[in-house]
Amino acid sequence: MNPVVGLDIAKGESQVQMFLDKKIPYKNSVKIKHTVEGLKELHSYLLDLERQTGLKPPVVLESTGHYHTPVVQFLNSEGYLSCAF
């Protein structure tokens, strides 16, 4: 398996979709807020995918001005590889 998480970043919130492997989504997409509570929720989703696959998933996101900054800082603090495009 090659798990990956995609984030569609917007002002104050992100849409999250997790994948077990290429073209194999894991659960439904969810929306999280860019708050402490929302980032904790994101972390629980990441840990769930990690338990399912045995691998820490990289996170791919769009670079949207400064809106992605708190998310990237959080991911880095938790040891996740993030790629912003």
mmCIF file of N, CA and C in Angstrom, residues 25-72:
data_model
loop_
_atom_site.group_PDB
_atom_site.id
_atom_site.type_symbol
_atom_site.label_atom_id
_atom_site.label_comp_id
_atom_site.label_asym_id
_atom_site.label_seq_id
_atom_site.Cartn_x
_atom_site.Cartn_y
_atom_site.Cartn_z
ATOM 1 N N PRO A 25 -9.826 5.284 -2.478
ATOM 2 C CA PRO A 25 -10.109 6.166 -1.344
ATOM 3 C C PRO A 25 -10.385 5.378 -0.073
ATOM 4 N N TYR A 26 -10.046 5.999 1.041
ATOM 5 C CA TYR A 26 -10.319 5.423 2.362
ATOM 6 C C TYR A 26 -11.335 6.321 3.056
ATOM 7 N N LYS A 27 -12.496 5.800 3.272
ATOM 8 C CA LYS A 27 -13.608 6.534 3.894
ATOM 9 C C LYS A 27 -14.018 7.721 3.025
ATOM 10 N N ASN A 28 -14.949 8.497 3.513
ATOM 11 C CA ASN A 28 -15.433 9.682 2.798
ATOM 12 C C ASN A 28 -14.548 10.881 3.108
ATOM 13 N N SER A 29 -14.597 11.866 2.234
ATOM 14 C CA SER A 29 -13.856 13.093 2.515
ATOM 15 C C SER A 29 -14.553 13.827 3.664
ATOM 16 N N VAL A 30 -13.756 14.584 4.398
ATOM 17 C CA VAL A 30 -14.275 15.347 5.535
ATOM 18 C C VAL A 30 -13.720 16.764 5.479
ATOM 19 N N LYS A 31 -14.409 17.665 6.130
ATOM 20 C CA LYS A 31 -13.966 19.055 6.219
ATOM 21 C C LYS A 31 -13.479 19.302 7.646
ATOM 22 N N ILE A 32 -12.306 19.932 7.761
ATOM 23 C CA ILE A 32 -11.791 20.288 9.085
ATOM 24 C C ILE A 32 -11.507 21.788 9.126
ATOM 25 N N LYS A 33 -11.651 22.364 10.287
ATOM 26 C CA LYS A 33 -11.347 23.779 10.498
ATOM 27 C C LYS A 33 -9.868 23.925 10.831
ATOM 28 N N HIS A 34 -9.306 25.080 10.561
ATOM 29 C CA HIS A 34 -7.909 25.361 10.893
ATOM 30 C C HIS A 34 -7.819 25.935 12.302
ATOM 31 N N THR A 35 -8.371 25.191 13.245
ATOM 32 C CA THR A 35 -8.323 25.546 14.667
ATOM 33 C C THR A 35 -7.594 24.419 15.384
ATOM 34 N N VAL A 36 -7.296 24.621 16.653
ATOM 35 C CA VAL A 36 -6.646 23.566 17.426
ATOM 36 C C VAL A 36 -7.497 22.298 17.404
ATOM 37 N N GLU A 37 -8.800 22.446 17.604
ATOM 38 C CA GLU A 37 -9.694 21.289 17.602
ATOM 39 C C GLU A 37 -9.740 20.621 16.229
ATOM 40 N N GLY A 38 -9.801 21.434 15.176
ATOM 41 C CA GLY A 38 -9.848 20.895 13.822
ATOM 42 C C GLY A 38 -8.570 20.153 13.448
ATOM 43 N N LEU A 39 -7.426 20.682 13.865
ATOM 44 C CA LEU A 39 -6.154 20.022 13.569
ATOM 45 C C LEU A 39 -5.999 18.738 14.376
ATOM 46 N N LYS A 40 -6.552 18.702 15.574
ATOM 47 C CA LYS A 40 -6.571 17.449 16.349
ATOM 48 C C LYS A 40 -7.437 16.408 15.641
ATOM 49 N N GLU A 41 -8.536 16.855 15.064
ATOM 50 C CA GLU A 41 -9.413 15.964 14.302
ATOM 51 C C GLU A 41 -8.665 15.423 13.080
ATOM 52 N N LEU A 42 -7.941 16.302 12.379
ATOM 53 C CA LEU A 42 -7.127 15.868 11.244
ATOM 54 C C LEU A 42 -6.115 14.816 11.691
ATOM 55 N N HIS A 43 -5.485 15.049 12.829
ATOM 56 C CA HIS A 43 -4.499 14.093 13.336
ATOM 57 C C HIS A 43 -5.137 12.737 13.613
ATOM 58 N N SER A 44 -6.345 12.724 14.134
ATOM 59 C CA SER A 44 -7.013 11.439 14.397
ATOM 60 C C SER A 44 -7.291 10.699 13.092
ATOM 61 N N TYR A 45 -7.634 11.436 12.024
ATOM 62 C CA TYR A 45 -7.838 10.805 10.713
ATOM 63 C C TYR A 45 -6.524 10.223 10.191
ATOM 64 N N LEU A 46 -5.450 10.984 10.334
ATOM 65 C CA LEU A 46 -4.139 10.507 9.884
ATOM 66 C C LEU A 46 -3.711 9.257 10.644
ATOM 67 N N LEU A 47 -3.934 9.250 11.954
ATOM 68 C CA LEU A 47 -3.582 8.080 12.765
ATOM 69 C C LEU A 47 -4.425 6.870 12.374
ATOM 70 N N ASP A 48 -5.689 7.091 12.045
ATOM 71 C CA ASP A 48 -6.560 5.997 11.606
ATOM 72 C C ASP A 48 -6.014 5.375 10.322
ATOM 73 N N LEU A 49 -5.636 6.213 9.354
ATOM 74 C CA LEU A 49 -5.072 5.705 8.106
ATOM 75 C C LEU A 49 -3.747 4.988 8.369
ATOM 76 N N GLU A 50 -2.958 5.536 9.267
ATOM 77 C CA GLU A 50 -1.679 4.916 9.615
ATOM 78 C C GLU A 50 -1.874 3.536 10.241
ATOM 79 N N ARG A 51 -2.861 3.412 11.118
ATOM 80 C CA ARG A 51 -3.164 2.101 11.722
ATOM 81 C C ARG A 51 -3.638 1.115 10.661
ATOM 82 N N GLN A 52 -4.417 1.599 9.712
ATOM 83 C CA GLN A 52 -4.965 0.744 8.661
ATOM 84 C C GLN A 52 -3.880 0.216 7.724
ATOM 85 N N THR A 53 -2.885 1.051 7.418
ATOM 86 C CA THR A 53 -1.878 0.691 6.416
ATOM 87 C C THR A 53 -0.524 0.305 7.005
ATOM 88 N N GLY A 54 -0.277 0.698 8.240
ATOM 89 C CA GLY A 54 1.030 0.454 8.846
ATOM 90 C C GLY A 54 2.087 1.450 8.400
ATOM 91 N N LEU A 55 1.678 2.493 7.672
ATOM 92 C CA LEU A 55 2.605 3.499 7.164
ATOM 93 C C LEU A 55 2.114 4.899 7.496
ATOM 94 N N LYS A 56 3.052 5.796 7.788
ATOM 95 C CA LYS A 56 2.703 7.195 8.034
ATOM 96 C C LYS A 56 2.493 7.851 6.666
ATOM 97 N N PRO A 57 1.284 8.326 6.378
ATOM 98 C CA PRO A 57 1.002 8.841 5.035
ATOM 99 C C PRO A 57 1.582 10.238 4.798
ATOM 100 N N PRO A 58 2.113 10.486 3.603
ATOM 101 C CA PRO A 58 2.463 11.864 3.253
ATOM 102 C C PRO A 58 1.176 12.639 2.978
ATOM 103 N N VAL A 59 1.267 13.949 3.097
ATOM 104 C CA VAL A 59 0.103 14.812 2.887
ATOM 105 C C VAL A 59 0.413 15.775 1.742
ATOM 106 N N VAL A 60 -0.442 15.768 0.728
ATOM 107 C CA VAL A 60 -0.285 16.639 -0.428
ATOM 108 C C VAL A 60 -1.334 17.734 -0.336
ATOM 109 N N LEU A 61 -0.907 18.975 -0.533
ATOM 110 C CA LEU A 61 -1.848 20.090 -0.429
ATOM 111 C C LEU A 61 -1.456 21.188 -1.395
ATOM 112 N N GLU A 62 -2.407 22.083 -1.632
ATOM 113 C CA GLU A 62 -2.124 23.222 -2.486
ATOM 114 C C GLU A 62 -1.605 24.376 -1.633
ATOM 115 N N SER A 63 -0.670 25.094 -2.185
ATOM 116 C CA SER A 63 -0.138 26.267 -1.511
ATOM 117 C C SER A 63 -1.063 27.436 -1.829
ATOM 118 N N THR A 64 -1.798 27.885 -0.853
ATOM 119 C CA THR A 64 -2.809 28.926 -1.082
ATOM 120 C C THR A 64 -2.482 30.154 -0.252
ATOM 121 N N GLY A 65 -1.560 30.954 -0.749
ATOM 122 C CA GLY A 65 -1.174 32.144 0.000
ATOM 123 C C GLY A 65 -0.698 31.738 1.371
ATOM 124 N N HIS A 66 -1.301 32.286 2.386
ATOM 125 C CA HIS A 66 -0.920 31.961 3.767
ATOM 126 C C HIS A 66 -1.923 31.020 4.444
ATOM 127 N N TYR A 67 -2.994 30.650 3.781
ATOM 128 C CA TYR A 67 -4.023 29.821 4.401
ATOM 129 C C TYR A 67 -3.517 28.438 4.808
ATOM 130 N N HIS A 68 -2.537 27.919 4.106
ATOM 131 C CA HIS A 68 -2.031 26.580 4.410
ATOM 132 C C HIS A 68 -1.014 26.586 5.559
ATOM 133 N N THR A 69 -0.524 27.742 5.968
ATOM 134 C CA THR A 69 0.556 27.833 6.953
ATOM 135 C C THR A 69 0.264 27.097 8.261
ATOM 136 N N PRO A 70 -0.873 27.299 8.926
ATOM 137 C CA PRO A 70 -1.085 26.582 10.195
ATOM 138 C C PRO A 70 -1.167 25.072 10.016
ATOM 139 N N VAL A 71 -1.677 24.636 8.883
ATOM 140 C CA VAL A 71 -1.799 23.197 8.625
ATOM 141 C C VAL A 71 -0.406 22.590 8.442
ATOM 142 N N VAL A 72 0.431 23.231 7.638
ATOM 143 C CA VAL A 72 1.790 22.733 7.403
ATOM 144 C C VAL A 72 2.599 22.739 8.697
#
